[in-house]
Coordinates of C-alpha atoms in Angstrom, one line a residue:
M1 CA -67.4 17.2 18.7
A2 CA -67.4 20.9 20.0
E3 CA -63.4 20.0 21.1
D4 CA -61.9 19.9 17.6
R5 CA -63.3 22.4 16.3
I6 CA -60.2 24.5 14.0
A7 CA -59.0 27.9 15.3
A8 CA -60.8 31.0 13.5
S9 CA -57.9 32.1 11.2
L10 CA -57.1 35.6 11.8
D11 CA -58.1 38.6 10.2
A12 CA -54.8 39.9 8.3
Y13 CA -56.4 43.6 8.6
P14 CA -58.5 43.7 12.2
K15 CA -59.8 46.7 13.0
V16 CA -59.0 46.0 16.6
E17 CA -56.8 43.2 16.9
R18 CA -56.9 41.2 20.0
I19 CA -55.5 37.6 19.7
D20 CA -56.1 34.6 22.7
K21 CA -52.8 33.6 24.8
I22 CA -53.3 31.0 23.5
R23 CA -55.4 29.4 20.3
K24 CA -56.3 25.9 19.5
R25 CA -56.0 24.0 16.6
T26 CA -54.7 26.7 14.8
L27 CA -53.5 24.1 11.2
G28 CA -50.6 26.6 11.2
N29 CA -52.8 29.8 11.0
V30 CA -51.0 31.9 13.5
R31 CA -49.4 35.9 13.4
L32 CA -45.8 36.4 13.4
R33 CA -45.3 39.4 12.9
H34 CA -46.4 42.6 14.8
L35 CA -48.9 44.0 13.8
D36 CA -48.1 47.8 14.7
T37 CA -44.1 47.3 14.7
N38 CA -43.8 44.2 12.3
E39 CA -41.4 42.5 14.9
I40 CA -41.5 38.8 14.5
I41 CA -43.8 37.2 17.7
L42 CA -41.6 34.4 19.2
I43 CA -44.6 31.6 17.9
P44 CA -44.6 29.3 20.4
T45 CA -44.4 31.7 23.3
P46 CA -41.9 31.0 25.7
S47 CA -42.7 30.2 29.3
S48 CA -40.4 32.1 32.1
D49 CA -39.0 28.8 33.2
P50 CA -35.0 28.9 33.0
N51 CA -35.9 24.6 31.6
D52 CA -38.1 25.6 29.0
P53 CA -35.7 24.4 25.9
L54 CA -37.2 27.9 24.2
N55 CA -35.4 30.1 26.7
W56 CA -32.0 27.4 26.2
P57 CA -29.0 30.1 24.8
Q58 CA -29.0 29.2 21.2
W59 CA -25.5 27.9 21.2
Y60 CA -26.9 25.0 23.4
K61 CA -30.0 24.8 21.0
Y62 CA -27.4 24.8 18.1
Y63 CA -25.6 22.1 20.4
I64 CA -28.5 19.7 20.1
A65 CA -28.9 20.1 16.6
T66 CA -25.6 19.3 16.3
V67 CA -26.4 15.9 18.2
V68 CA -28.9 15.2 16.5
C69 CA -27.6 15.5 13.5
L70 CA -25.1 13.2 13.8
A71 CA -27.4 11.0 15.3
M72 CA -29.4 11.6 12.2
M73 CA -26.4 10.5 9.9
M74 CA -25.5 7.3 12.1
C75 CA -28.3 5.7 11.2
N76 CA -27.6 5.6 7.5
F77 CA -24.4 5.3 7.7
L78 CA -24.3 1.9 8.1
A79 CA -27.4 1.0 6.3
A80 CA -26.6 1.8 3.2
G81 CA -22.5 2.1 3.6
P82 CA -21.7 -1.4 2.8
S83 CA -23.7 -1.9 -0.3
I84 CA -21.2 -0.3 -2.3
D85 CA -19.3 -3.7 -1.6
I86 CA -21.7 -6.0 -2.5
V87 CA -20.2 -7.9 -4.4
S88 CA -17.1 -9.1 -2.0
T89 CA -20.2 -9.4 0.6
T90 CA -22.0 -11.6 -2.0
M91 CA -18.5 -13.8 -1.9
D92 CA -17.8 -14.8 1.1
F93 CA -20.9 -15.7 2.2
F94 CA -21.2 -17.5 -0.5
P95 CA -18.0 -19.4 -1.5
G96 CA -19.3 -21.0 -4.6
A97 CA -21.2 -17.8 -6.3
N98 CA -18.6 -16.2 -8.8
P99 CA -19.5 -13.5 -11.1
R100 CA -17.2 -15.1 -14.0
T101 CA -17.6 -18.4 -13.0
D102 CA -21.3 -18.8 -12.1
P103 CA -23.1 -16.0 -12.9
L104 CA -26.3 -17.4 -12.5
Y105 CA -25.6 -18.5 -8.8
F106 CA -24.1 -15.3 -8.4
A107 CA -26.9 -13.6 -9.3
D108 CA -29.2 -15.6 -6.9
A109 CA -26.8 -15.0 -4.6
V110 CA -27.0 -11.1 -5.0
A111 CA -30.9 -10.9 -4.4
K112 CA -30.3 -13.1 -1.1
V113 CA -27.5 -10.5 0.1
S114 CA -29.4 -7.1 -1.0
Y115 CA -32.0 -8.5 1.8
F116 CA -29.0 -7.7 4.4
F117 CA -29.8 -3.0 3.2
T118 CA -33.4 -3.8 1.6
S119 CA -34.9 -5.6 5.1
T120 CA -32.7 -2.8 6.7
A121 CA -34.5 0.2 5.4
L122 CA -37.8 -1.5 6.1
L123 CA -37.3 -1.8 9.2
Q124 CA -35.9 1.9 9.7
G125 CA -39.7 2.4 8.8
V126 CA -41.8 0.0 10.4
G127 CA -39.9 0.0 14.0
N128 CA -40.8 3.7 14.7
F129 CA -44.5 3.0 14.3
F130 CA -43.0 2.3 18.3
W131 CA -40.2 4.7 18.8
V132 CA -42.3 7.3 17.7
P133 CA -45.3 6.3 20.2
V134 CA -42.7 6.5 23.2
A135 CA -41.0 9.7 23.2
N136 CA -44.7 11.7 22.4
K137 CA -45.8 10.0 25.6
Y138 CA -42.5 9.0 27.7
G139 CA -40.0 11.8 26.1
R140 CA -37.2 12.8 22.9
R141 CA -34.6 11.5 25.8
P142 CA -35.2 7.7 26.5
T143 CA -36.1 7.8 23.3
Y144 CA -32.4 8.3 21.9
V145 CA -30.6 6.3 24.4
F146 CA -32.9 3.3 24.3
S147 CA -32.8 3.7 20.8
Y148 CA -28.9 4.1 20.3
L149 CA -28.4 1.0 22.3
V150 CA -30.0 -1.5 20.2
Y151 CA -28.4 0.0 18.1
T152 CA -24.8 -0.6 19.0
A153 CA -25.4 -3.5 20.4
S154 CA -26.9 -4.6 16.6
A155 CA -23.2 -3.2 15.0
I156 CA -21.1 -5.3 17.6
W157 CA -23.0 -8.2 16.8
L158 CA -22.4 -8.0 13.0
C159 CA -18.5 -7.4 13.6
F160 CA -18.5 -11.2 14.8
E161 CA -22.1 -12.7 12.9
R162 CA -20.5 -15.2 9.7
S163 CA -23.6 -17.1 9.3
Y164 CA -26.5 -15.5 6.7
S165 CA -29.3 -16.3 8.9
G166 CA -27.5 -14.9 11.5
F167 CA -26.8 -11.7 10.2
L168 CA -29.5 -11.0 8.5
A169 CA -31.3 -11.0 11.8
G170 CA -28.9 -8.7 13.4
R171 CA -29.4 -6.5 9.7
I172 CA -33.2 -6.5 11.1
I173 CA -32.9 -5.6 14.6
M174 CA -30.4 -2.9 13.7
G175 CA -32.8 -1.4 11.5
F176 CA -35.2 -1.8 14.0
G177 CA -33.0 0.7 16.6
A178 CA -31.1 2.6 13.6
G179 CA -34.6 4.3 12.3
A180 CA -35.4 5.7 15.4
A181 CA -34.0 9.3 15.0
E182 CA -34.7 9.8 11.7
T183 CA -38.3 10.8 13.1
V184 CA -37.3 11.6 16.3
A185 CA -35.5 14.6 15.5
P186 CA -37.8 17.1 13.7
I187 CA -39.9 16.3 16.7
T188 CA -36.8 17.6 18.6
I189 CA -35.9 21.0 16.3
A190 CA -39.6 21.9 16.5
D191 CA -38.8 21.6 20.3
I192 CA -36.9 23.8 21.1
F193 CA -36.6 26.1 17.9
F194 CA -39.6 28.7 16.8
L195 CA -41.7 28.7 14.3
H196 CA -38.7 31.1 11.8
E197 CA -36.0 29.9 12.9
R198 CA -37.6 26.1 12.0
G199 CA -37.2 25.9 8.5
T200 CA -33.3 26.3 8.8
V201 CA -32.6 24.0 11.3
M202 CA -34.6 21.7 9.6
A203 CA -32.7 21.5 6.7
L204 CA -29.2 20.9 8.4
Y205 CA -32.0 17.6 9.3
T206 CA -32.1 16.5 5.8
S207 CA -29.4 17.2 4.9
F208 CA -27.3 14.9 7.3
L209 CA -30.3 12.0 6.3
A210 CA -28.4 12.4 3.1
V211 CA -25.6 12.9 4.3
G212 CA -25.2 10.4 5.8
V213 CA -25.8 7.7 2.8
A214 CA -23.4 9.4 0.7
L215 CA -20.4 10.0 4.2
G216 CA -21.2 5.7 4.6
I217 CA -20.5 5.3 0.7
V218 CA -17.5 6.9 0.2
I219 CA -16.2 5.9 3.8
S220 CA -16.9 2.0 3.4
G221 CA -15.9 2.2 -0.5
L222 CA -11.9 4.0 1.1
I223 CA -12.7 1.2 3.8
T224 CA -12.6 -1.7 0.7
I225 CA -9.4 -1.1 -0.3
G226 CA -6.5 -2.6 2.2
H227 CA -9.0 -4.3 4.7
E228 CA -12.0 -6.4 4.4
W229 CA -15.9 -5.7 4.3
R230 CA -16.2 -5.8 8.1
V231 CA -13.6 -3.5 9.0
I232 CA -16.4 -1.1 7.8
Y233 CA -18.6 -2.8 10.6
Q234 CA -16.2 -2.2 12.8
V235 CA -15.7 1.0 12.3
A236 CA -19.3 1.9 12.5
A237 CA -20.3 -0.2 15.9
A238 CA -16.9 3.2 17.2
L239 CA -18.9 5.5 15.8
V240 CA -22.5 4.7 16.8
G241 CA -21.5 3.8 20.4
F242 CA -20.2 7.3 20.0
V243 CA -23.1 8.8 19.7
L244 CA -24.4 6.6 22.4
L245 CA -22.8 8.5 24.5
L246 CA -23.0 11.4 23.5
A247 CA -27.4 10.7 23.7
F248 CA -26.4 8.9 27.3
F249 CA -24.0 11.6 28.5
A250 CA -24.7 14.7 27.5
F251 CA -28.9 15.0 25.6
P252 CA -31.5 17.5 27.9
E253 CA -34.8 16.0 27.7
T254 CA -36.2 18.7 25.2
A255 CA -40.0 18.3 25.2
Y256 CA -42.0 20.6 27.7
I257 CA -45.7 21.1 28.7
R258 CA -46.4 24.3 28.5
E259 CA -49.8 26.0 29.9
K260 CA -52.9 24.6 29.1
P261 CA -54.9 26.1 26.1
Q262 CA -58.0 28.1 27.1
S263 CA -61.7 27.0 27.1
D264 CA -64.0 28.5 24.6
D265 CA -65.7 29.5 28.1
E266 CA -62.4 31.1 29.5
S267 CA -62.0 32.6 25.9
A268 CA -64.7 34.2 26.0
E269 CA -64.2 35.3 29.7
A270 CA -60.6 37.2 28.9
G271 CA -61.7 38.6 26.1
Q272 CA -64.0 40.8 27.7
A273 CA -61.3 41.3 29.9
D274 CA -59.1 42.6 27.2
S275 CA -61.7 44.1 25.6
E276 CA -60.4 47.7 26.4
K277 CA -57.2 46.8 24.6
D278 CA -56.5 47.4 21.1
V279 CA -53.6 45.4 20.1
I280 CA -51.5 43.0 21.0
T281 CA -48.7 43.8 23.4
T282 CA -45.3 43.0 22.6
S283 CA -43.9 41.3 25.3
D284 CA -43.2 38.4 23.2
V285 CA -41.9 40.0 20.2
E286 CA -38.6 39.1 20.0
R287 CA -37.5 38.4 23.1
V288 CA -34.9 36.0 25.4
A289 CA -37.9 35.3 28.2
G290 CA -36.4 35.7 31.6
S291 CA -36.6 33.3 34.2
G292 CA -39.7 33.4 36.7
P293 CA -39.8 34.1 40.3
G294 CA -38.5 31.5 42.5
L295 CA -37.9 29.1 39.2
T296 CA -33.8 27.7 38.8
R297 CA -32.2 25.5 35.9
E298 CA -31.7 21.8 36.5
S299 CA -28.5 20.6 37.7
Y300 CA -26.3 18.3 35.4
L301 CA -27.1 15.0 37.1
R302 CA -30.9 15.7 37.2
S303 CA -31.0 16.4 33.6
L304 CA -29.7 13.2 33.2
K305 CA -33.0 11.6 34.2
L306 CA -34.0 9.1 31.4
F307 CA -38.0 8.7 32.4
R308 CA -39.9 11.9 34.1
Q309 CA -43.6 12.4 33.3
T310 CA -45.7 10.9 31.1
L311 CA -46.2 13.9 28.6
T312 CA -49.7 13.2 27.2
T313 CA -53.1 11.5 28.3
E314 CA -53.4 10.0 25.0
S315 CA -53.9 6.2 24.8
F316 CA -50.5 4.8 23.3
L317 CA -52.4 2.5 20.6
K318 CA -53.6 6.0 19.4
L319 CA -50.7 7.1 19.4
V320 CA -49.4 4.1 17.3
V321 CA -52.5 4.6 14.8
R322 CA -52.6 8.1 14.8
P323 CA -49.6 8.3 11.3
L324 CA -51.9 5.3 9.6
G325 CA -54.7 8.3 9.7
L326 CA -53.1 11.6 9.0
I327 CA -51.7 10.0 5.5
C328 CA -54.9 10.5 4.3
L329 CA -54.9 14.2 4.7
P330 CA -54.1 15.6 0.9
P331 CA -51.1 17.7 3.1
V332 CA -49.3 15.0 4.2
L333 CA -50.4 12.9 2.0
W334 CA -48.5 14.9 -0.9
A335 CA -45.2 15.8 1.8
A336 CA -45.2 11.8 1.2
L337 CA -45.3 11.8 -2.1
V338 CA -42.4 13.7 -2.4
E339 CA -40.5 12.6 0.3
A340 CA -40.7 8.6 -1.8
A341 CA -39.6 10.1 -4.7
T342 CA -37.2 12.0 -3.7
I343 CA -35.5 9.9 -1.3
G344 CA -36.8 7.0 -3.0
F345 CA -35.2 7.5 -6.5
L346 CA -32.5 8.2 -4.2
V347 CA -32.1 4.8 -2.9
A348 CA -33.4 3.4 -6.4
V349 CA -30.1 4.7 -8.0
T350 CA -27.8 3.5 -5.2
S351 CA -29.0 0.2 -4.6
N352 CA -27.3 0.2 -8.3
V353 CA -25.1 2.4 -8.5
A354 CA -22.3 -0.3 -8.2
V355 CA -22.8 -3.0 -10.9
A356 CA -23.6 0.7 -12.9
F357 CA -20.6 2.0 -12.8
Q358 CA -18.2 -1.9 -13.2
E359 CA -19.9 -2.3 -15.9
T360 CA -19.9 1.2 -17.8
Y361 CA -16.9 2.4 -16.7
G362 CA -15.2 -0.8 -15.2
F363 CA -15.0 1.2 -11.7
E364 CA -13.7 -0.4 -8.4
A365 CA -15.9 -0.1 -4.8
W366 CA -13.6 2.2 -4.0
Q367 CA -14.0 4.6 -7.2
V368 CA -17.6 4.1 -6.9
G369 CA -17.5 5.6 -3.1
L370 CA -15.4 8.2 -4.6
C371 CA -18.1 9.6 -6.8
F372 CA -20.6 10.1 -4.0
I373 CA -18.4 13.0 -2.4
G374 CA -20.8 15.3 -5.1
A375 CA -23.3 13.7 -3.0
I376 CA -22.5 15.6 -0.6
I377 CA -21.3 19.0 -1.5
G378 CA -24.7 18.4 -3.5
S379 CA -26.7 18.5 0.5
I380 CA -24.2 20.9 1.3
V381 CA -25.8 22.8 -0.8
G382 CA -29.2 22.0 -0.8
I383 CA -28.9 23.1 3.4
P384 CA -29.5 27.8 2.8
A385 CA -31.6 26.3 -0.4
G386 CA -33.9 24.5 1.3
G387 CA -33.5 26.2 4.8
H388 CA -33.1 29.9 5.0
L389 CA -34.8 30.1 1.1
G390 CA -37.8 28.7 2.3
D391 CA -37.8 30.7 5.5
K392 CA -37.3 34.3 3.7
V393 CA -40.0 32.8 0.6
A394 CA -42.2 31.9 3.4
D395 CA -41.5 35.9 5.3
W396 CA -41.6 37.6 2.3
F397 CA -45.4 36.4 2.3
T398 CA -46.0 36.5 5.8
R399 CA -45.5 40.4 5.3
R400 CA -47.7 40.9 2.0
N401 CA -50.3 39.5 4.2
N402 CA -50.0 41.8 7.2
G403 CA -48.0 39.1 9.3
V404 CA -50.4 36.6 9.5
R405 CA -48.6 34.0 8.2
D406 CA -49.9 30.3 6.4
P407 CA -48.6 26.9 5.6
E408 CA -48.7 27.6 2.5
M409 CA -46.2 30.1 2.6
R410 CA -43.7 28.3 1.6
L411 CA -44.4 26.3 -1.3
P412 CA -43.3 28.9 -3.5
A413 CA -39.5 27.8 -2.4
M414 CA -39.9 24.5 -4.1
I415 CA -38.5 25.8 -7.5
P416 CA -35.2 25.0 -7.7
C417 CA -36.7 21.2 -6.7
L418 CA -39.0 20.7 -9.4
I419 CA -36.1 21.6 -12.1
A420 CA -33.3 19.6 -10.3
T421 CA -35.2 16.4 -8.9
P422 CA -35.9 15.3 -12.7
L423 CA -32.7 16.3 -14.7
S424 CA -30.7 14.7 -11.5
L425 CA -32.2 11.5 -13.0
I426 CA -32.0 12.2 -16.6
L427 CA -28.5 13.1 -16.0
Y428 CA -28.2 9.6 -14.7
G429 CA -29.8 7.9 -16.7
V430 CA -28.5 8.6 -20.3
G431 CA -25.6 8.8 -19.2
I432 CA -25.1 5.0 -17.6
E433 CA -27.4 4.0 -21.1
H434 CA -25.6 6.1 -23.7
K435 CA -21.8 5.7 -21.9
L436 CA -21.1 9.5 -21.5
H437 CA -18.3 10.6 -19.5
W438 CA -18.7 9.3 -15.8
M439 CA -18.9 13.2 -14.1
C440 CA -22.8 13.1 -16.3
P441 CA -24.3 10.6 -13.9
T442 CA -22.1 12.4 -11.1
I443 CA -23.4 15.4 -11.4
G444 CA -26.9 13.6 -11.4
I445 CA -25.8 11.9 -8.1
A446 CA -25.3 15.5 -6.2
L447 CA -28.4 16.9 -8.0
L448 CA -30.0 14.3 -6.8
N449 CA -28.7 15.0 -3.5
F450 CA -29.1 18.3 -3.7
A451 CA -33.0 18.4 -4.8
T452 CA -33.4 15.4 -1.8
V453 CA -32.5 18.0 0.7
Q454 CA -34.3 20.9 -0.9
G455 CA -37.5 19.2 -1.5
T456 CA -37.7 17.1 1.1
N457 CA -37.0 19.9 4.0
L458 CA -39.6 22.0 2.6
C459 CA -42.8 19.7 2.5
L460 CA -41.6 17.9 5.5
V461 CA -41.6 21.3 7.5
Y462 CA -44.7 22.4 5.5
V463 CA -46.7 19.9 7.4
I464 CA -44.9 20.4 10.8
D465 CA -45.9 24.5 10.7
A466 CA -49.9 22.7 9.2
Y467 CA -50.1 19.9 12.1
R468 CA -47.7 20.8 14.9
P469 CA -49.3 19.3 18.1
V470 CA -48.1 15.8 16.6
A471 CA -44.9 17.2 14.9
G472 CA -44.3 13.1 15.3
E473 CA -46.7 11.6 14.0
V474 CA -46.6 13.5 10.7
T475 CA -43.4 12.7 10.5
L476 CA -44.0 9.3 11.2
A477 CA -46.5 9.0 8.3
V478 CA -44.4 10.5 5.4
M479 CA -41.2 8.6 6.5
G480 CA -42.8 5.3 7.0
F481 CA -44.3 6.4 3.7
K482 CA -41.0 7.0 1.7
S483 CA -39.7 3.9 4.2
M484 CA -41.9 1.0 2.4
F485 CA -41.3 2.8 -1.4
G486 CA -37.7 2.8 -0.9
F487 CA -38.5 -1.1 -0.4
L488 CA -40.1 -1.9 -2.7
L489 CA -38.1 -0.3 -5.3
S490 CA -34.4 -1.8 -3.8
F491 CA -35.8 -4.5 -4.9
Y492 CA -37.4 -4.1 -8.6
T493 CA -35.2 -1.1 -10.0
N494 CA -32.8 -3.6 -11.0
T495 CA -35.5 -6.0 -12.9
W496 CA -36.8 -2.5 -14.0
V497 CA -33.0 -1.1 -15.2
S498 CA -32.6 -4.6 -17.3
Q499 CA -36.7 -4.9 -18.7
S500 CA -36.2 -1.0 -19.8
G501 CA -32.8 0.1 -20.0
Y502 CA -31.1 3.6 -18.1
Q503 CA -32.4 5.7 -19.9
N504 CA -36.4 4.4 -20.0
A505 CA -36.9 3.7 -16.2
Y506 CA -35.0 6.9 -14.5
G507 CA -36.4 8.8 -17.1
V508 CA -40.2 7.6 -16.4
M509 CA -39.0 8.3 -12.6
A510 CA -37.9 11.9 -13.6
A511 CA -41.5 12.3 -15.5
I512 CA -43.0 10.9 -11.6
S513 CA -40.9 13.1 -9.2
A514 CA -41.9 16.1 -11.5
A515 CA -45.7 15.5 -11.3
L516 CA -45.5 15.1 -8.0
I517 CA -43.3 17.7 -7.8
L518 CA -45.6 20.4 -9.5
L519 CA -48.8 19.2 -7.2
S520 CA -47.5 22.1 -5.0
V521 CA -48.7 24.8 -6.9
P522 CA -52.3 23.9 -6.3
L523 CA -52.0 23.6 -2.5
Y524 CA -50.9 27.2 -2.9
F525 CA -53.3 28.0 -3.7
W526 CA -55.7 26.8 -1.9
G527 CA -54.1 24.2 0.4
K528 CA -55.4 26.2 3.6
K529 CA -59.2 25.5 2.4
I530 CA -58.8 21.2 2.1
R531 CA -56.7 21.2 5.4
H532 CA -60.0 22.9 6.6
V533 CA -62.1 20.9 4.4
T534 CA -60.3 16.9 5.5
W535 CA -60.4 17.6 9.4
Q536 CA -64.4 17.9 9.3
W537 CA -63.7 14.4 6.9
R538 CA -65.3 11.7 9.5
V539 CA -62.3 9.7 9.2
I540 CA -60.3 11.9 10.3
S541 CA -62.1 12.0 13.7
C542 CA -59.4 9.3 15.4
V543 CA -56.4 11.8 14.6
H544 CA -58.0 14.7 16.4
W545 CA -55.6 15.0 18.9
N546 CA -56.0 15.6 22.4
D547 CA -55.7 19.8 24.3
D548 CA -52.6 18.3 26.5
R549 CA -50.8 17.8 22.2
E550 CA -51.4 21.8 22.4
V551 CA -47.9 24.1 21.8
G552 CA -49.0 27.2 21.4
E553 CA -48.8 26.9 17.5

């Protein structure tokens, strides 16, 4: 199909430089620095409309990013936090279950209570097959508001539910509402930030993804010192409700319909008209776009509208199915595997950590929770390592390529993740197995959170850069795969550890993670060719997007 042809790659050293105002299906190949001045070119090109999110003040953009990160953090706060006191939860729902008097019945009861957390994790991924198409077709704002409405309502419900079946149903519904922010957040960040800023801001997103789990465990553990475990849900319901109020009253729509890409004939006519120009203009070089004549910023009351317009003519079914096709693309599959290996193995640690520290060191729930302060520190350190470092590395290779950027230029920054991920899993497994000082597995947890933030941010930004028009579906493909993998791991981690031991089980996880991250090396050298070849596969034709999804990069 002619309309699905990939744009010709830019020449890094052209004799005559002429770039169409909007190139279609670039797959991330863009000129990011001006040929003559070497200044950064704003990608996507902002319009003259003051309502264009790219033209909003920088402080306002970071405010929106902060709200997105808070929403992201709260997604995992209640999803994982209460698991720290799974023993008390089990004894509450199954009064006869006692680890000392009837260990077999207690083990069976714990397995049933663990469904509260595994089902939530699964629905956080599966539910996005509904929320992401809604965000792509109808907007980001209604998606945040309605998903958090479901999340808040279910959190309040769980504060009062006493039956096992009712509580399980509430956790399932909670997972459906809680997962939306996790996948819609990268689309929102891509809506309001330029290409050269995206890596740094996305690092905040991935950091809060990990911090949400760690902070939930720390606070939940502290709550259990003087209160029953249900107070965790009461505190979380108040925090989730606060985010809902922020989303409704102080979060604008960030989706913006940009100029329609030119057809091939129109591009040819434009080429003839511009044939006398030797280089691109500097109008889009590190500038803040001004307001066009007659255009004014919309009022606050108008910004509260939930529905504005349909953003694409693509059918809702196609938006639902596309992630299933995108996962067949090697770069997307690799990113999904790395996410699964880092976040999935982090899930394996959190699903086992309470039992491991209680058996090995005699820690109570709140003491285990405090060990996750190291996880918060690791996540914070991972922000510059996964964001600013990735941007700097990509910019260094862009300069060497005479200003032309390809998504693979971020991949050399994966080296810290390659070192930290297997090392963290070995420290945790060996520390527990040989009963080393409790700081050994705690440092392992901190390193694993660092690697999660650093590595997952880079690989996610990589595939978003490569397939920017379908950033939502790409994120869903990656996160959905990760959620299903984490769901399986949370079921089988304890069985795996009991059969193989901590050292062997986590040693295998370390080897798997290292092998997957090492695949970034061939992707760096041949990723561009792989992306262009696989785009032509017949099975991939179902994921090709319409022109109205183009965003100028």
